[in-house]
Amino acid sequence: FKINLFLSFAIYFWHTLFLCLYLFYTYYEKGDAAKYFDHSLRSAYFYLFEPIGTKFILAFTSIFSQFLYFNYLSVFLIYNLIGSLGVILLLDILVKNKIKSDLITNIIIITIIFLPSMNFWTVSIGKDSIFFFATSLLLWSIFNYKQNTYLRYLALIILFLLRPHYGLIGMGIFLIYDLLVNKSSFKLLYLKI
């Protein structure tokens, strides 16, 4: 992405601070993250055959909790990394597509990237961190349209697995666009399939 290395580390560090806060929050409030992790330890690997919605989160979490024997904190760190990548993708979108390069615009971009609520809700075990990453990946592939057709469809598949109605609508829109308007190799591949 060619983003400043210090800024990337700052985003990850900031995100990890919110991970610590979220761990305390789930310890006292028993949020969804604790339920997802607990349920993934029992029977979530059966959901690999129908991983849609909550079952996708349980199946994905069980890969780390059951098969790799990660503890609660380690699985949180996986989701934290996914959420951090989503924030870095969003930063790349905002930096490359800013209207003018002045101090006020840069302050607004940094303020958006370090919003506490966005960073808090994208660190936990659950749909939010993966959904935010997939949405950021989709937006990033839209702004870098020519070279990232496959990343766009990967993001749409992830969105479908989390929330099928979003994924189906997005998939329909982009398939129609790629078949009718776009003149790319993807159109030829799709027609061959």
mmCIF file of N, CA and C in Angstrom, residues 60-121:
data_model
loop_
_atom_site.group_PDB
_atom_site.id
_atom_site.type_symbol
_atom_site.label_atom_id
_atom_site.label_comp_id
_atom_site.label_asym_id
_atom_site.label_seq_id
_atom_site.Cartn_x
_atom_site.Cartn_y
_atom_site.Cartn_z
ATOM 1 N N PHE A 60 -14.997 -20.343 11.393
ATOM 2 C CA PHE A 60 -13.709 -19.655 11.270
ATOM 3 C C PHE A 60 -12.979 -19.635 12.608
ATOM 4 N N THR A 61 -13.707 -19.359 13.678
ATOM 5 C CA THR A 61 -13.101 -19.333 15.014
ATOM 6 C C THR A 61 -12.638 -20.713 15.434
ATOM 7 N N SER A 62 -13.392 -21.747 15.056
ATOM 8 C CA SER A 62 -13.012 -23.108 15.457
ATOM 9 C C SER A 62 -11.726 -23.571 14.782
ATOM 10 N N ILE A 63 -11.397 -22.990 13.623
ATOM 11 C CA ILE A 63 -10.117 -23.312 12.989
ATOM 12 C C ILE A 63 -8.969 -22.987 13.946
ATOM 13 N N PHE A 64 -9.083 -21.862 14.635
ATOM 14 C CA PHE A 64 -8.031 -21.439 15.550
ATOM 15 C C PHE A 64 -8.182 -22.044 16.941
ATOM 16 N N SER A 65 -9.407 -22.142 17.426
ATOM 17 C CA SER A 65 -9.599 -22.617 18.795
ATOM 18 C C SER A 65 -9.499 -24.139 18.910
ATOM 19 N N GLN A 66 -10.048 -24.877 17.952
ATOM 20 C CA GLN A 66 -10.037 -26.339 18.034
ATOM 21 C C GLN A 66 -8.834 -26.960 17.352
ATOM 22 N N PHE A 67 -8.575 -26.556 16.118
ATOM 23 C CA PHE A 67 -7.541 -27.226 15.335
ATOM 24 C C PHE A 67 -6.135 -26.728 15.665
ATOM 25 N N LEU A 68 -6.000 -25.425 15.924
ATOM 26 C CA LEU A 68 -4.681 -24.874 16.237
ATOM 27 C C LEU A 68 -4.476 -24.660 17.741
ATOM 28 N N TYR A 69 -5.495 -24.923 18.531
ATOM 29 C CA TYR A 69 -5.446 -24.832 20.003
ATOM 30 C C TYR A 69 -5.070 -23.434 20.497
ATOM 31 N N PHE A 70 -5.570 -22.411 19.831
ATOM 32 C CA PHE A 70 -5.343 -21.048 20.295
ATOM 33 C C PHE A 70 -6.251 -20.780 21.484
ATOM 34 N N ASN A 71 -5.772 -19.978 22.427
ATOM 35 C CA ASN A 71 -6.618 -19.585 23.543
ATOM 36 C C ASN A 71 -7.445 -18.357 23.155
ATOM 37 N N TYR A 72 -8.212 -17.875 24.107
ATOM 38 C CA TYR A 72 -9.138 -16.764 23.863
ATOM 39 C C TYR A 72 -8.395 -15.520 23.370
ATOM 40 N N LEU A 73 -7.295 -15.158 24.032
ATOM 41 C CA LEU A 73 -6.529 -13.981 23.645
ATOM 42 C C LEU A 73 -5.926 -14.139 22.254
ATOM 43 N N SER A 74 -5.431 -15.316 21.932
ATOM 44 C CA SER A 74 -4.809 -15.541 20.621
ATOM 45 C C SER A 74 -5.829 -15.416 19.495
ATOM 46 N N VAL A 75 -7.035 -15.930 19.714
ATOM 47 C CA VAL A 75 -8.085 -15.788 18.691
ATOM 48 C C VAL A 75 -8.479 -14.324 18.565
ATOM 49 N N PHE A 76 -8.524 -13.611 19.691
ATOM 50 C CA PHE A 76 -8.791 -12.173 19.640
ATOM 51 C C PHE A 76 -7.734 -11.460 18.809
ATOM 52 N N LEU A 77 -6.472 -11.865 18.943
ATOM 53 C CA LEU A 77 -5.407 -11.229 18.175
ATOM 54 C C LEU A 77 -5.558 -11.482 16.676
ATOM 55 N N ILE A 78 -6.082 -12.644 16.293
ATOM 56 C CA ILE A 78 -6.350 -12.923 14.873
ATOM 57 C C ILE A 78 -7.405 -11.955 14.346
ATOM 58 N N TYR A 79 -8.504 -11.819 15.096
ATOM 59 C CA TYR A 79 -9.563 -10.894 14.678
ATOM 60 C C TYR A 79 -9.076 -9.447 14.718
ATOM 61 N N ASN A 80 -8.211 -9.129 15.677
ATOM 62 C CA ASN A 80 -7.620 -7.802 15.764
ATOM 63 C C ASN A 80 -6.792 -7.502 14.521
ATOM 64 N N LEU A 81 -6.023 -8.481 14.066
ATOM 65 C CA LEU A 81 -5.212 -8.300 12.858
ATOM 66 C C LEU A 81 -6.109 -8.070 11.633
ATOM 67 N N ILE A 82 -7.191 -8.831 11.537
ATOM 68 C CA ILE A 82 -8.122 -8.657 10.413
ATOM 69 C C ILE A 82 -8.743 -7.257 10.447
ATOM 70 N N GLY A 83 -9.169 -6.819 11.623
ATOM 71 C CA GLY A 83 -9.728 -5.470 11.753
ATOM 72 C C GLY A 83 -8.704 -4.393 11.452
ATOM 73 N N SER A 84 -7.450 -4.598 11.890
ATOM 74 C CA SER A 84 -6.387 -3.622 11.600
ATOM 75 C C SER A 84 -6.135 -3.513 10.109
ATOM 76 N N LEU A 85 -6.146 -4.643 9.411
ATOM 77 C CA LEU A 85 -5.976 -4.610 7.954
ATOM 78 C C LEU A 85 -7.120 -3.845 7.287
ATOM 79 N N GLY A 86 -8.324 -3.979 7.822
ATOM 80 C CA GLY A 86 -9.449 -3.209 7.297
ATOM 81 C C GLY A 86 -9.243 -1.714 7.463
ATOM 82 N N VAL A 87 -8.718 -1.313 8.624
ATOM 83 C CA VAL A 87 -8.443 0.110 8.861
ATOM 84 C C VAL A 87 -7.330 0.603 7.936
ATOM 85 N N ILE A 88 -6.300 -0.208 7.737
ATOM 86 C CA ILE A 88 -5.207 0.189 6.838
ATOM 87 C C ILE A 88 -5.705 0.304 5.391
ATOM 88 N N LEU A 89 -6.579 -0.605 4.976
ATOM 89 C CA LEU A 89 -7.179 -0.480 3.638
ATOM 90 C C LEU A 89 -7.984 0.810 3.516
ATOM 91 N N LEU A 90 -8.747 1.141 4.567
ATOM 92 C CA LEU A 90 -9.520 2.383 4.555
ATOM 93 C C LEU A 90 -8.597 3.595 4.481
ATOM 94 N N LEU A 91 -7.491 3.559 5.217
ATOM 95 C CA LEU A 91 -6.518 4.653 5.155
ATOM 96 C C LEU A 91 -5.969 4.802 3.745
ATOM 97 N N ASP A 92 -5.644 3.689 3.103
ATOM 98 C CA ASP A 92 -5.121 3.741 1.738
ATOM 99 C C ASP A 92 -6.139 4.359 0.783
ATOM 100 N N ILE A 93 -7.406 3.998 0.952
ATOM 101 C CA ILE A 93 -8.465 4.577 0.110
ATOM 102 C C ILE A 93 -8.541 6.087 0.313
ATOM 103 N N LEU A 94 -8.545 6.513 1.577
ATOM 104 C CA LEU A 94 -8.688 7.939 1.863
ATOM 105 C C LEU A 94 -7.482 8.740 1.409
ATOM 106 N N VAL A 95 -6.279 8.189 1.571
ATOM 107 C CA VAL A 95 -5.068 8.921 1.184
ATOM 108 C C VAL A 95 -4.957 9.042 -0.326
ATOM 109 N N LYS A 96 -5.225 7.952 -1.046
ATOM 110 C CA LYS A 96 -5.063 7.992 -2.504
ATOM 111 C C LYS A 96 -6.166 8.753 -3.217
ATOM 112 N N ASN A 97 -7.299 8.944 -2.573
ATOM 113 C CA ASN A 97 -8.432 9.584 -3.241
ATOM 114 C C ASN A 97 -8.824 10.910 -2.608
ATOM 115 N N LYS A 98 -7.927 11.529 -1.860
ATOM 116 C CA LYS A 98 -8.277 12.812 -1.263
ATOM 117 C C LYS A 98 -8.295 13.900 -2.330
ATOM 118 N N ILE A 99 -9.190 14.838 -2.131
ATOM 119 C CA ILE A 99 -9.419 15.883 -3.124
ATOM 120 C C ILE A 99 -8.240 16.848 -3.188
ATOM 121 N N LYS A 100 -7.781 17.277 -2.027
ATOM 122 C CA LYS A 100 -6.616 18.154 -2.018
ATOM 123 C C LYS A 100 -5.713 17.752 -0.863
ATOM 124 N N SER A 101 -4.465 18.038 -1.027
ATOM 125 C CA SER A 101 -3.467 17.624 -0.042
ATOM 126 C C SER A 101 -3.063 18.826 0.799
ATOM 127 N N ASP A 102 -3.806 19.059 1.858
ATOM 128 C CA ASP A 102 -3.456 20.125 2.783
ATOM 129 C C ASP A 102 -3.569 19.599 4.211
ATOM 130 N N LEU A 103 -3.249 20.423 5.160
ATOM 131 C CA LEU A 103 -3.206 20.005 6.554
ATOM 132 C C LEU A 103 -4.589 19.616 7.071
ATOM 133 N N ILE A 104 -5.603 20.363 6.718
ATOM 134 C CA ILE A 104 -6.966 20.080 7.196
ATOM 135 C C ILE A 104 -7.437 18.715 6.699
ATOM 136 N N THR A 105 -7.207 18.408 5.437
ATOM 137 C CA THR A 105 -7.606 17.115 4.873
ATOM 138 C C THR A 105 -6.879 15.976 5.570
ATOM 139 N N ASN A 106 -5.594 16.147 5.821
ATOM 140 C CA ASN A 106 -4.823 15.108 6.508
ATOM 141 C C ASN A 106 -5.314 14.905 7.939
ATOM 142 N N ILE A 107 -5.670 15.973 8.615
ATOM 143 C CA ILE A 107 -6.202 15.854 9.988
ATOM 144 C C ILE A 107 -7.534 15.121 9.972
ATOM 145 N N ILE A 108 -8.377 15.407 8.990
ATOM 146 C CA ILE A 108 -9.673 14.719 8.888
ATOM 147 C C ILE A 108 -9.456 13.229 8.633
ATOM 148 N N ILE A 109 -8.523 12.885 7.758
ATOM 149 C CA ILE A 109 -8.242 11.474 7.468
ATOM 150 C C ILE A 109 -7.734 10.757 8.713
ATOM 151 N N ILE A 110 -6.798 11.362 9.426
ATOM 152 C CA ILE A 110 -6.255 10.752 10.641
ATOM 153 C C ILE A 110 -7.344 10.611 11.703
ATOM 154 N N THR A 111 -8.213 11.611 11.814
ATOM 155 C CA THR A 111 -9.317 11.536 12.774
ATOM 156 C C THR A 111 -10.250 10.377 12.449
ATOM 157 N N ILE A 112 -10.563 10.189 11.173
ATOM 158 C CA ILE A 112 -11.431 9.073 10.774
ATOM 159 C C ILE A 112 -10.775 7.740 11.088
ATOM 160 N N ILE A 113 -9.496 7.620 10.780
ATOM 161 C CA ILE A 113 -8.781 6.355 10.981
ATOM 162 C C ILE A 113 -8.683 5.993 12.459
ATOM 163 N N PHE A 114 -8.511 6.988 13.318
ATOM 164 C CA PHE A 114 -8.342 6.711 14.749
ATOM 165 C C PHE A 114 -9.624 6.909 15.545
ATOM 166 N N LEU A 115 -10.785 6.847 14.875
ATOM 167 C CA LEU A 115 -12.054 6.933 15.606
ATOM 168 C C LEU A 115 -12.155 5.792 16.619
ATOM 169 N N PRO A 116 -12.416 6.102 17.874
ATOM 170 C CA PRO A 116 -12.475 5.040 18.883
ATOM 171 C C PRO A 116 -13.562 3.999 18.629
ATOM 172 N N SER A 117 -14.727 4.428 18.205
ATOM 173 C CA SER A 117 -15.824 3.458 18.019
ATOM 174 C C SER A 117 -15.518 2.477 16.886
ATOM 175 N N MET A 118 -14.936 2.962 15.802
ATOM 176 C CA MET A 118 -14.594 2.075 14.688
ATOM 177 C C MET A 118 -13.540 1.060 15.130
ATOM 178 N N ASN A 119 -12.548 1.505 15.877
ATOM 179 C CA ASN A 119 -11.493 0.609 16.322
ATOM 180 C C ASN A 119 -11.966 -0.327 17.420
ATOM 181 N N PHE A 120 -12.892 0.106 18.257
ATOM 182 C CA PHE A 120 -13.393 -0.748 19.340
ATOM 183 C C PHE A 120 -14.195 -1.929 18.802
ATOM 184 N N TRP A 121 -15.080 -1.670 17.863
ATOM 185 C CA TRP A 121 -15.975 -2.726 17.386
ATOM 186 C C TRP A 121 -15.339 -3.634 16.355
#
